[in-house]
PDB file of C-alpha atoms in Angstrom:
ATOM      1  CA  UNK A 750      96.894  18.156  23.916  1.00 88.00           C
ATOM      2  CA  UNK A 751      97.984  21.449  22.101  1.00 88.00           C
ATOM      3  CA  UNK A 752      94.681  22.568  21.978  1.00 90.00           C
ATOM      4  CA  UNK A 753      93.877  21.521  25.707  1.00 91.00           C
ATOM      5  CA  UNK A 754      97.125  24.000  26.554  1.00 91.00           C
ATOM      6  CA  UNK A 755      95.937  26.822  23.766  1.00 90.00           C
ATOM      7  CA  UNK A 756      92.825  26.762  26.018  1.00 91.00           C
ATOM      8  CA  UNK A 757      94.563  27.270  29.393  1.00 92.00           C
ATOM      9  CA  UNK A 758      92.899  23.567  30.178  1.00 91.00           C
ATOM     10  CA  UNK A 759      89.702  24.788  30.766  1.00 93.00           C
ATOM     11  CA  UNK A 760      87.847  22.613  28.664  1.00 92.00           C
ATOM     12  CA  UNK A 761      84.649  24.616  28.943  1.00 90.00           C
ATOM     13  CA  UNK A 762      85.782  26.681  26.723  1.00 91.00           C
ATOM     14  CA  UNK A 763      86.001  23.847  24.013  1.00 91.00           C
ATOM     15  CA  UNK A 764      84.376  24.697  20.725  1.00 89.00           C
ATOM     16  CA  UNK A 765      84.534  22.300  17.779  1.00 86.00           C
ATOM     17  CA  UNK A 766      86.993  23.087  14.921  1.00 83.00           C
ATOM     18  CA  UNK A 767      87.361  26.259  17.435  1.00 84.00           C
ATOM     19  CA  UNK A 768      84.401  28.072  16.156  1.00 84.00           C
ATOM     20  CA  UNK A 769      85.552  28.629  13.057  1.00 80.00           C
ATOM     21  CA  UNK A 770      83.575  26.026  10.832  1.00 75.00           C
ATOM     22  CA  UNK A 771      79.622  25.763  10.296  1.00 78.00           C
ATOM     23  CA  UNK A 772      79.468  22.432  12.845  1.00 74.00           C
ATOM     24  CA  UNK A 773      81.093  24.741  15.919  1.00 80.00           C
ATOM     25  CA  UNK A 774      78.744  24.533  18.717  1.00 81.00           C
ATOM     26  CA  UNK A 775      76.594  22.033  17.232  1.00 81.00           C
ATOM     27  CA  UNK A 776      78.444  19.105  18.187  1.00 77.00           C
ATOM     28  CA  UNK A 777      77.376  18.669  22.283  1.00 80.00           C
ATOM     29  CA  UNK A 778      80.603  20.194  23.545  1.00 84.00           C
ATOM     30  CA  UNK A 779      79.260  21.468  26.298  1.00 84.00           C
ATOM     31  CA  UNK A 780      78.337  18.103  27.996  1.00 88.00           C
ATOM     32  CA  UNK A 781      81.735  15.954  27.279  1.00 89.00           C
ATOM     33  CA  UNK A 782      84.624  18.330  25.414  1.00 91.00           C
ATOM     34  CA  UNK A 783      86.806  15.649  25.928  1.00 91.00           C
ATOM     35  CA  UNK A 784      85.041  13.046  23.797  1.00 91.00           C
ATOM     36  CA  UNK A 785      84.179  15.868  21.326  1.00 89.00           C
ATOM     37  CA  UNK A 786      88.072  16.806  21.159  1.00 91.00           C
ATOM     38  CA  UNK A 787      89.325  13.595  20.009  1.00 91.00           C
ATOM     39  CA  UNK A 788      86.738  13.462  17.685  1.00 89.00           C
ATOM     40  CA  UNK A 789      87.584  16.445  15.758  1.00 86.00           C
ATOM     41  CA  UNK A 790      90.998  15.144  16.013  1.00 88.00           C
ATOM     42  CA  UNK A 791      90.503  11.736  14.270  1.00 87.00           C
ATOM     43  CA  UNK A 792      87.943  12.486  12.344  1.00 82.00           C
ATOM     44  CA  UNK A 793      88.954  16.084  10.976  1.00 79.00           C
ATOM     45  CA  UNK A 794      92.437  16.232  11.928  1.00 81.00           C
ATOM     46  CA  UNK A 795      93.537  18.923   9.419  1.00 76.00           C
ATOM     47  CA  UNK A 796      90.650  21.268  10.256  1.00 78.00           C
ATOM     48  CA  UNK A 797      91.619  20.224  14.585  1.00 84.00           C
ATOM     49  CA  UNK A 798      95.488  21.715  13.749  1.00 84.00           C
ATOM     50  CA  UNK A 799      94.171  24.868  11.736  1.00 82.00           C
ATOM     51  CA  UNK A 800      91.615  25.204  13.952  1.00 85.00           C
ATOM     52  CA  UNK A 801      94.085  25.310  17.415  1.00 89.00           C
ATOM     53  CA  UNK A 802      96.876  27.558  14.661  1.00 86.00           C
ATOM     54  CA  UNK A 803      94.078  30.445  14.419  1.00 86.00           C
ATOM     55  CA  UNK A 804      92.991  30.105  17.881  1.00 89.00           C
ATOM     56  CA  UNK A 805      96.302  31.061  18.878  1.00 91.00           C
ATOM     57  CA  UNK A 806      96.416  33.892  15.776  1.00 89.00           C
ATOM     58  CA  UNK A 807      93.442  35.504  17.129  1.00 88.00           C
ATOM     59  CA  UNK A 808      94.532  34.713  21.146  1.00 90.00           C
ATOM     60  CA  UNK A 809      98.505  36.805  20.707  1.00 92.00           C
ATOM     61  CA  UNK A 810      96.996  38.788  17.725  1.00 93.00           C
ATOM     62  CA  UNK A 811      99.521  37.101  15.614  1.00 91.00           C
ATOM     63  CA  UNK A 812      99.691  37.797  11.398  1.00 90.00           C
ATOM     64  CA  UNK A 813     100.006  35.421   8.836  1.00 88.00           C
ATOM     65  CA  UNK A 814     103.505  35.835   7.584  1.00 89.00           C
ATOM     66  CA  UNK A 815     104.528  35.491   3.687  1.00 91.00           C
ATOM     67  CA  UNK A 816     106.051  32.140   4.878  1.00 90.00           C
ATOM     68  CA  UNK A 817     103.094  30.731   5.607  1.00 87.00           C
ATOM     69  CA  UNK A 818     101.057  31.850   2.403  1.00 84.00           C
ATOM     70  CA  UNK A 819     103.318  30.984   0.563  1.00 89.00           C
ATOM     71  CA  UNK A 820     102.737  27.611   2.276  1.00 88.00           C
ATOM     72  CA  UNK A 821      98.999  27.696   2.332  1.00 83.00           C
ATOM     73  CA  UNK A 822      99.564  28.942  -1.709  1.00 84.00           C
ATOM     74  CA  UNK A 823     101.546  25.091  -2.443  1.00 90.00           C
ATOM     75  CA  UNK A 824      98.913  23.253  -0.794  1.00 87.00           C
ATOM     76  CA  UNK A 825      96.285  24.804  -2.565  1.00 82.00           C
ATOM     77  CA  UNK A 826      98.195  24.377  -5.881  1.00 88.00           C
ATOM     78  CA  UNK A 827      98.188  20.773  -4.786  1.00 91.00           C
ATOM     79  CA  UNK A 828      94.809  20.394  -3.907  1.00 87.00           C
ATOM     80  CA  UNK A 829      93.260  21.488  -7.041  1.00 89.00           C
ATOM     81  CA  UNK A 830      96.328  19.357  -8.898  1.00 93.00           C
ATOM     82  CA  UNK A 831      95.343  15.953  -7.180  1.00 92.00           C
ATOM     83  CA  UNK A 832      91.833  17.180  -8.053  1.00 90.00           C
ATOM     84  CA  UNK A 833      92.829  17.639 -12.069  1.00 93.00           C
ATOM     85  CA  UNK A 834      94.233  14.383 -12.031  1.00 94.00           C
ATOM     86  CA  UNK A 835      91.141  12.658 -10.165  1.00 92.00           C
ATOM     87  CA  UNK A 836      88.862  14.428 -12.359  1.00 93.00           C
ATOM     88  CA  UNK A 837      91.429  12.803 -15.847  1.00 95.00           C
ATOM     89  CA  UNK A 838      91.524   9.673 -13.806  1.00 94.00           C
ATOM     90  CA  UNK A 839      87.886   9.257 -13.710  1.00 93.00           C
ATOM     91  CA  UNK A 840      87.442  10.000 -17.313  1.00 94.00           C
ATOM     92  CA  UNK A 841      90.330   7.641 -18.694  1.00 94.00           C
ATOM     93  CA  UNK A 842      89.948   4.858 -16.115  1.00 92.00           C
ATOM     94  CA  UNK A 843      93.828   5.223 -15.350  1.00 91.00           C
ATOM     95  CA  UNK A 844      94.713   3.497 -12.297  1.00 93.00           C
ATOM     96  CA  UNK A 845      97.850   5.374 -12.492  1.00 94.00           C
ATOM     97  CA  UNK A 846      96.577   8.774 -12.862  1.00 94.00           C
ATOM     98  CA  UNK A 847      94.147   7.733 -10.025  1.00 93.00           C
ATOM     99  CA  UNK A 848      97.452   6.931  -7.339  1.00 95.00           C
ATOM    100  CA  UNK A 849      98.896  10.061  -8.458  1.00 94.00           C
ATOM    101  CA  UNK A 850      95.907  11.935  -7.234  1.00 93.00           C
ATOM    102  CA  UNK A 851      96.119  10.107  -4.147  1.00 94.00           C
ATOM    103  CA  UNK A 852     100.111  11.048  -3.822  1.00 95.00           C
ATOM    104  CA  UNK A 853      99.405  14.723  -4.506  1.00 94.00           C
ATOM    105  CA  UNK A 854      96.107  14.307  -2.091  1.00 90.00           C
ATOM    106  CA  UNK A 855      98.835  12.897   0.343  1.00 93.00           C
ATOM    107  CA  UNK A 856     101.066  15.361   0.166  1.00 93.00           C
ATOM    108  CA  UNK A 857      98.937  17.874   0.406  1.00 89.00           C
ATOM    109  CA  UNK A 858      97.725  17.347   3.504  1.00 87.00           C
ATOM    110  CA  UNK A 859     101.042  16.919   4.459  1.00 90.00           C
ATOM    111  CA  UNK A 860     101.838  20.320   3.482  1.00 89.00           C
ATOM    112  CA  UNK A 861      98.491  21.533   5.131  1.00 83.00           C
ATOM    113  CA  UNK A 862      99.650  20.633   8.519  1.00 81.00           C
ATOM    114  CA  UNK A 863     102.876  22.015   8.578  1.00 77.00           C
TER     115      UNK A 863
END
């Protein structure tokens, strides 16, 4: 829905992941942006709320503020942390270390689409 309205609901201006990822374009847009919409939105939905967050950037020529690297800084930090502890995880066979990746993983992409 938010990125039907960031579009001005003129779906034929649809683009997956809003042109900003290698698939853009690729996907058959063109024929049903509709279908292709909720697509990106279950099956990528992090990439579908970035994706709609920089169309808008780019459409009001609005800057990233220190807020939100800091923001984008903490999920990254959590990212590679879940990955550390995947990575120990594997390497141990902790099944403990293993749902603590998945937490961090979690919370991470919580973080991400905030």
């Amino acid at each position: 829905m938010l990125r039907k309205r960031a579009l001005y609901n003129d779906m034929s201006r649809y683009v997956c992941c809003g042109g900003y990822l290698p698939c853009s374009g690729r996907c058959g847009e063109s024929k049903c942006p509709e279908f292709c919409l909720c697509t990106e939105v279950f099956i990528c939905f992090a990439n579908s709320v970035a994706s709609t967050r920089f169309l808008l950037q780019d459409q009001f020529n609005i800057q990233t503020t220190k807020c939100d690297n800091c923001i984008i800084a903490f999920m990254v930090c959590l990212q590679q942390l879940a990955c550390i502890f995947s990575l120990v995880a594997m390497i141990v066979g902790s099944d403990e270390i293993s749902d603590a990746s998945q937490i961090l993983n979690c919370l991470s992409d919580i973080v991400y689409c905030t």
